[in-house]
mmCIF file of C-alpha atoms in Angstrom:
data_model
loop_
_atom_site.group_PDB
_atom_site.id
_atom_site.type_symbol
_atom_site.label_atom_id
_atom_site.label_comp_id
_atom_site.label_asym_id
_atom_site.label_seq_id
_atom_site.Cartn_x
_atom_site.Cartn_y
_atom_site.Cartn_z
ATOM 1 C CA UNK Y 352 84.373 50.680 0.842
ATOM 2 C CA UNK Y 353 85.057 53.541 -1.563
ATOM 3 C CA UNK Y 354 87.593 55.928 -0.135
ATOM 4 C CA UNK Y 355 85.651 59.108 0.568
ATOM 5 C CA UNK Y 356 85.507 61.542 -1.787
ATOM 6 C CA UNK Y 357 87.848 64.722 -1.289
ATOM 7 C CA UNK Y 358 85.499 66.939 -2.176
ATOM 8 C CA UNK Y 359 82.865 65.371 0.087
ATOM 9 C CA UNK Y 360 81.350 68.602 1.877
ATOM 10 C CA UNK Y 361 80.384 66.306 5.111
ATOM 11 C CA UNK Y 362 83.423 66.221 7.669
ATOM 12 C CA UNK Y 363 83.704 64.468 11.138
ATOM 13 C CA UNK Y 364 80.915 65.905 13.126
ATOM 14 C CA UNK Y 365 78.561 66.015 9.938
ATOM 15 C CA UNK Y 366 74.823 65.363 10.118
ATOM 16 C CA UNK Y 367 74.291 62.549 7.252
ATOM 17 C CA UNK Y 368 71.131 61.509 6.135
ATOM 18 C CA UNK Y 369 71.628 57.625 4.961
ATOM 19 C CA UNK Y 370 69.234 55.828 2.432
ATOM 20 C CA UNK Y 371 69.567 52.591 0.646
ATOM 21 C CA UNK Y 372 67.036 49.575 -0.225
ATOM 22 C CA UNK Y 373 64.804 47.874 1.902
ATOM 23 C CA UNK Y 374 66.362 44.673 1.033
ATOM 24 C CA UNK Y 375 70.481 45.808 1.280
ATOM 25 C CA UNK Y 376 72.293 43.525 3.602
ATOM 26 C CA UNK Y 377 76.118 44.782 3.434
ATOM 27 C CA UNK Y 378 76.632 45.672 6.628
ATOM 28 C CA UNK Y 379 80.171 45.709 6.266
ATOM 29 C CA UNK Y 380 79.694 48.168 3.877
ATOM 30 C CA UNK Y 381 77.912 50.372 5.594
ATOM 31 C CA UNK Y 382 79.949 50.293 8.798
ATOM 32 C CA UNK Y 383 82.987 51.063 6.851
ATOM 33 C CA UNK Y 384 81.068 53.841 4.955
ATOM 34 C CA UNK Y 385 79.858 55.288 8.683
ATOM 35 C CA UNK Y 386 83.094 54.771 10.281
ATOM 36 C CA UNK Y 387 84.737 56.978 7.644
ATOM 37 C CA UNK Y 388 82.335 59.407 8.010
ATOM 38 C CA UNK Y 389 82.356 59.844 11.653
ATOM 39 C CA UNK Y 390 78.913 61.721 11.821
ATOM 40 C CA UNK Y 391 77.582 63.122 14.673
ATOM 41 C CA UNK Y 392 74.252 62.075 14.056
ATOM 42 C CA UNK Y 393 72.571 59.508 11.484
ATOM 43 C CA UNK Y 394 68.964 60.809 9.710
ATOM 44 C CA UNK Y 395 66.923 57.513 8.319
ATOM 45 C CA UNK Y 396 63.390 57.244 6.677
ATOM 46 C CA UNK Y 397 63.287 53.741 8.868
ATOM 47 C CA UNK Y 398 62.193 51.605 6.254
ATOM 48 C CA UNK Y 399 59.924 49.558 6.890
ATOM 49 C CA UNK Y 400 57.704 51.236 9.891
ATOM 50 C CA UNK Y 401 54.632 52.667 9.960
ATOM 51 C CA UNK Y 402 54.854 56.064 11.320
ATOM 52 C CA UNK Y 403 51.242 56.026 12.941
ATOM 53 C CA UNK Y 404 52.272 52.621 14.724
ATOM 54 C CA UNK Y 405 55.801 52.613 14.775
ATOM 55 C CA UNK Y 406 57.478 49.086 15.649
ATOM 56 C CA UNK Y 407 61.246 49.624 15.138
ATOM 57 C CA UNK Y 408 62.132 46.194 15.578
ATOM 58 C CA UNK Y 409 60.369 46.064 11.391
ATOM 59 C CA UNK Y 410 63.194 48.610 10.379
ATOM 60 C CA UNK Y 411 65.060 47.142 6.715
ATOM 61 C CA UNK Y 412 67.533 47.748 4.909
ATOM 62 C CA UNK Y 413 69.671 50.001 4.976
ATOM 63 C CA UNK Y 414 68.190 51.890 7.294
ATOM 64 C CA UNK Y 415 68.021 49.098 9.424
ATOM 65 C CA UNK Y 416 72.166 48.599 8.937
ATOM 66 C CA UNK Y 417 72.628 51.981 9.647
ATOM 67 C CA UNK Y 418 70.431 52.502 12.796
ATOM 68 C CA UNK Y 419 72.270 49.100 14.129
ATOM 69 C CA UNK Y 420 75.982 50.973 13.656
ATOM 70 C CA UNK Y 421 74.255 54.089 15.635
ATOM 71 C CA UNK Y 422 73.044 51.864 18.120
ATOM 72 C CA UNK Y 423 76.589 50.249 18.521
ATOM 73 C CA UNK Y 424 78.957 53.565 18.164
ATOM 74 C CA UNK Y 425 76.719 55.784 20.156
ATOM 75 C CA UNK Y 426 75.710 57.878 17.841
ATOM 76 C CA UNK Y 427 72.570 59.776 17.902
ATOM 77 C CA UNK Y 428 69.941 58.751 15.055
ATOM 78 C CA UNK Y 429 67.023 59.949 13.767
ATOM 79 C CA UNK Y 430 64.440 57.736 12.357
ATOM 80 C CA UNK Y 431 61.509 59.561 9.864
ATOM 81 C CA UNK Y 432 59.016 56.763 9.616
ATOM 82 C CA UNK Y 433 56.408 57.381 6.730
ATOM 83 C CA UNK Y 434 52.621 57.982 7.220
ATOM 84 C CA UNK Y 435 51.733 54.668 5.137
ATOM 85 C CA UNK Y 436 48.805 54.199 6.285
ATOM 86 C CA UNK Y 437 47.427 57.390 6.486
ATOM 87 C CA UNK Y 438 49.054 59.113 2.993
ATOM 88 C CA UNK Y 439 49.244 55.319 1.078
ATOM 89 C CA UNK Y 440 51.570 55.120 -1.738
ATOM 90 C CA UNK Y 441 52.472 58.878 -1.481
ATOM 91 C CA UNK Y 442 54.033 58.578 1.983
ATOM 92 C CA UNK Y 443 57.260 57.508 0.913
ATOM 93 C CA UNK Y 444 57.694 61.142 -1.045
ATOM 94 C CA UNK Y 445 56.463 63.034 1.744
ATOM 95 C CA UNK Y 446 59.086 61.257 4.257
ATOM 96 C CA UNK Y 447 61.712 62.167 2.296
ATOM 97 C CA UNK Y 448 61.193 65.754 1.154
ATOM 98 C CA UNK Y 449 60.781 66.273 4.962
ATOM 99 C CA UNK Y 450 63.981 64.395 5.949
ATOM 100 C CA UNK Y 451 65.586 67.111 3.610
ATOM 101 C CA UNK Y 452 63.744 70.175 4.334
ATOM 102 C CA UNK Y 453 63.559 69.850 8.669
ATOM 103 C CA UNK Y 454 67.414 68.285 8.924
ATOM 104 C CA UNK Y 455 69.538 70.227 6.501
ATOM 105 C CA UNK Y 456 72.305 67.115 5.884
ATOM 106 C CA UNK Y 457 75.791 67.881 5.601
ATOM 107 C CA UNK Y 458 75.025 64.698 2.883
ATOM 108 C CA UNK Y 459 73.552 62.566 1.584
ATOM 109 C CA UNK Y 460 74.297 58.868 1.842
ATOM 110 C CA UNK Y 461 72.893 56.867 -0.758
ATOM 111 C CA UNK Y 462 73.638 52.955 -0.565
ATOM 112 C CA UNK Y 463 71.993 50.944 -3.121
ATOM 113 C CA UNK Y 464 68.377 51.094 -3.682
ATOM 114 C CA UNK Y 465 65.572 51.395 -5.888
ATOM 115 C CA UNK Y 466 62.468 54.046 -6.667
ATOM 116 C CA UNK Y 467 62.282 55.335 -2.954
ATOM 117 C CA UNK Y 468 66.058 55.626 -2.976
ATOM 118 C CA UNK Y 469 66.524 57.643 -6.447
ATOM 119 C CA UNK Y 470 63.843 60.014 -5.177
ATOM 120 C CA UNK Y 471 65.633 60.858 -1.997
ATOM 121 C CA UNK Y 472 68.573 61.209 -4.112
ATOM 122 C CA UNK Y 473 66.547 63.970 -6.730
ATOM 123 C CA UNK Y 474 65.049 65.753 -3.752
ATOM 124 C CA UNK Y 475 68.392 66.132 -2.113
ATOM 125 C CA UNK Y 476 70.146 67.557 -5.322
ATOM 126 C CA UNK Y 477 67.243 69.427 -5.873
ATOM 127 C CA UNK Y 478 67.998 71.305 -1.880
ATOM 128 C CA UNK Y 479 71.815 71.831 -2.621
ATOM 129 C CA UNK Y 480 72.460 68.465 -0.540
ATOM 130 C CA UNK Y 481 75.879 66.172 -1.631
ATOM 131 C CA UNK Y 482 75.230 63.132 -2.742
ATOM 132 C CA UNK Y 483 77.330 60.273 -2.007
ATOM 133 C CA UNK Y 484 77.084 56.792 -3.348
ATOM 134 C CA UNK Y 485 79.083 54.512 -2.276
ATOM 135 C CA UNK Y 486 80.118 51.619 -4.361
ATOM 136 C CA UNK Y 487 80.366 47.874 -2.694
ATOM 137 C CA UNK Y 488 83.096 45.565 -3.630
ATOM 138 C CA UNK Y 489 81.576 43.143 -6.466
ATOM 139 C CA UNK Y 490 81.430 40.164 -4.290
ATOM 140 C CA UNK Y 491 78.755 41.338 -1.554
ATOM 141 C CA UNK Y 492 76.681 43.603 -3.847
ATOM 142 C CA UNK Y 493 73.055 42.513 -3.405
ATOM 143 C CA UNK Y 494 71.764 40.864 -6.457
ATOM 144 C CA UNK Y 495 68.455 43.067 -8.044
ATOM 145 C CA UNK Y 496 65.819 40.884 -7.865
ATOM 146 C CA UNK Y 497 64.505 39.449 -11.757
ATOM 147 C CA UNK Y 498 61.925 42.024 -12.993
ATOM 148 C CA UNK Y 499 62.697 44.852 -10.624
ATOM 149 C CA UNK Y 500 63.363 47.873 -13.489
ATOM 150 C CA UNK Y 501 66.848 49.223 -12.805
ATOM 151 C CA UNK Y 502 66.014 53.433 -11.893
ATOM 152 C CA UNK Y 503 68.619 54.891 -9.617
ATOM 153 C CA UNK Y 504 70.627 57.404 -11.233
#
């Protein structure tokens, strides 16, 4: 993975807030990314569950690759389901302006992603967050599916 910035405000012991797509696989680079990093706890918007009937085992993405490198270093994570069901298309916004207003990240992860992604990444800038985004090597960047409009930032 890219070395880590040195002007990267998050150090060992950081509290990182980690977004990506719902259908990024690299879990290689998102272990190396986290190992870097060393946080001492992981904020996610757990893509993919329902926060009024949460089923974690439906986590994606990277969310889903990050939670899994928690689970398997130790490290304490925090998943921020959205209200789908209750707030509809909306929910997705409101899950992420409160994953930056209630947990104050040291940074902001950003692995690649679409719409839900580059709003995370505006919010956060908007809060005085870092913003990190990683690049993957060529070979195991996720092709964008045909159609899917090209928006992050």
């Amino acid at each position: 993975p890219d070395p880590i910035p040195k002007d990267c405000p998050a150090r060992p012991g950081a509290l990182l807030l980690v977004c990506g797509g719902r259908d990024y696989a690299d879990s290689a680079h998102v272990f190396g990314v986290l190992d870097g990093l060393q946080p001492i706890a992981v904020v996610h918007g757990a893509c993919g569950v329902d926060a009024d009937r949460p089923q974690w085992a439906l986590l994606r993405g990277a969310d889903r690759l990050a939670d899994a490198w928690c689970t398997l270093r130790q490290v304490p994570v925090i998943r921020v389901p959205a209200r789908w069901s209750a707030l509809g298309r909306r929910a997705g916004a409101v899950r992420n302006q409160q994953m930056v207003d209630l947990y104050h990240p040291g940074l902001l992860v950003a692995f690649p992603g679409h719409l839900g992604t580059a709003d995370l990444v505006l919010r956060a800038r908007s809060a005085g967050v870092a913003v990190w985004k990683p690049v993957a090597p060529s070979p195991s960047t996720p092709q964008r599916f045909a159609g899917r409009p090209e928006r992050d930032a």
